[in-house]
Amino acid sequence: MSESFFQSFILLLLVTDPFGNVPLFVSTLRQVAPERRHRVVLRECLIAFCLLLVFMLVGRPFLDALQLSEVALRIGGGVILFLIALRMVFPQPGGVFGQTHAEAIEPLIVPLAIPALAGPSALVTVLLF
């Protein structure tokens, strides 16, 4: 039990990449007041945790109800990642995730909770394991 938990913990740690997301958090929270940054980070981490928990508990039965296979899920995820990559290669005026300047004051869910912490790879990992 503890070995399986340890393996799952390491896999999820590698997939969510908390240390690699530090520059994204710093640059996104630059415009947020310093006293609010701690609350925003905590809120975004809780949102990502809740989403991963929902995917872990309800994801497989939901996919079975929709009659989706793992192959279809992989293809759909690949298409989504490809579209995000295209927006990174050909930049848009609103940035990669389409945010305007007015929305950039205090992020809610996007881009910190989803897709930074609970991105496609983390969601599929908790769904399949």
C-alpha positions in Angstrom: 0.0 0.0 0.0 2.7 2.5 1.0 4.8 1.6 -2.1 1.8 2.2 -4.4 1.0 5.5 -2.7 4.7 6.6 -3.0 4.7 5.7 -6.7 1.5 7.6 -7.3 2.7 10.6 -5.3 6.0 10.8 -7.3 4.1 10.4 -10.6 1.6 13.1 -9.8 4.4 15.4 -8.5 6.3 14.9 -11.8 3.1 15.5 -13.9 1.9 18.6 -12.1 5.5 20.0 -12.1 5.1 22.5 -9.2 8.7 23.7 -9.4 8.4 24.3 -13.2 5.2 26.3 -12.6 6.9 28.8 -10.2 7.8 31.3 -13.1 4.2 31.2 -14.4 2.8 31.9 -10.9 5.3 34.7 -10.4 4.6 36.4 -13.7 0.8 36.0 -13.4 0.7 37.3 -9.9 2.9 40.3 -10.6 -0.1 42.6 -10.8 -1.8 41.2 -7.7 -1.4 43.0 -4.5 1.3 41.4 -2.3 -1.0 40.8 0.6 -3.5 38.9 -1.7 -0.9 36.6 -3.5 -0.9 34.0 -0.7 -4.7 33.7 -0.8 -4.7 33.5 -4.6 -2.1 30.8 -4.7 -4.0 28.8 -2.0 -7.3 29.2 -3.8 -5.8 28.1 -7.1 -4.2 25.0 -5.5 -7.5 24.1 -3.8 -9.3 24.4 -7.1 -6.8 22.2 -8.9 -6.9 19.7 -6.0 -10.7 19.5 -6.1 -10.7 19.1 -9.9 -8.2 16.3 -9.7 -10.2 14.6 -7.0 -13.4 14.8 -9.0 -11.6 13.3 -12.0 -10.2 10.6 -9.9 -13.6 9.6 -8.4 -16.1 10.3 -11.2 -13.9 10.3 -14.4 -13.9 6.6 -15.3 -17.7 6.1 -14.8 -18.3 9.3 -16.7 -16.2 8.1 -19.7 -18.0 4.7 -19.5 -21.4 6.4 -19.6 -20.3 8.4 -22.7 -18.8 5.2 -24.2 -15.4 6.9 -24.7 -12.3 4.8 -24.9 -8.8 5.6 -23.7 -7.7 6.0 -27.3 -10.3 8.6 -28.0 -9.3 10.4 -24.8 -5.7 10.4 -25.9 -6.5 11.7 -29.4 -8.7 14.5 -27.9 -6.0 15.5 -25.5 -3.5 15.6 -28.3 -5.7 17.8 -30.4 -6.1 20.2 -27.4 -2.4 20.3 -26.7 -1.7 20.9 -30.4 -4.1 23.9 -30.5 -2.4 25.4 -27.3 1.0 24.9 -29.0 -0.3 26.7 -32.1 -1.3 29.7 -30.0 2.1 29.7 -28.4 3.9 29.6 -31.8 1.6 32.2 -33.4 0.9 34.6 -30.5 -2.5 36.2 -30.1 -3.1 39.7 -28.8 -4.7 38.3 -25.7 -1.9 35.9 -24.8 -1.9 32.1 -24.9 -5.1 31.7 -23.0 -6.9 34.7 -24.5 -6.9 36.9 -21.5 -7.4 40.7 -21.8 -5.7 43.3 -19.7 -8.8 43.7 -17.5 -8.8 40.0 -16.7 -5.1 39.9 -15.9 -5.6 41.6 -12.5 -6.4 38.6 -10.4 -6.5 35.2 -12.1 -9.3 32.8 -11.2 -8.9 29.2 -12.3 -7.1 30.0 -15.7 -4.1 29.8 -16.1 -2.9 28.8 -12.6 -5.3 26.0 -11.5 -6.1 24.8 -15.0 -3.9 24.1 -17.1 -0.8 24.8 -14.9 -1.5 22.5 -12.0 -4.4 20.4 -13.2 -3.4 20.2 -16.8 -4.3 17.6 -19.4 -1.5 15.2 -18.3 -2.4 15.4 -14.6 -6.1 14.9 -15.4 -5.4 11.8 -17.5 -3.0 10.5 -14.9 -5.5 10.5 -12.1 -8.2 9.2 -14.5 -6.2 6.2 -15.6 -4.5 5.3 -12.4 
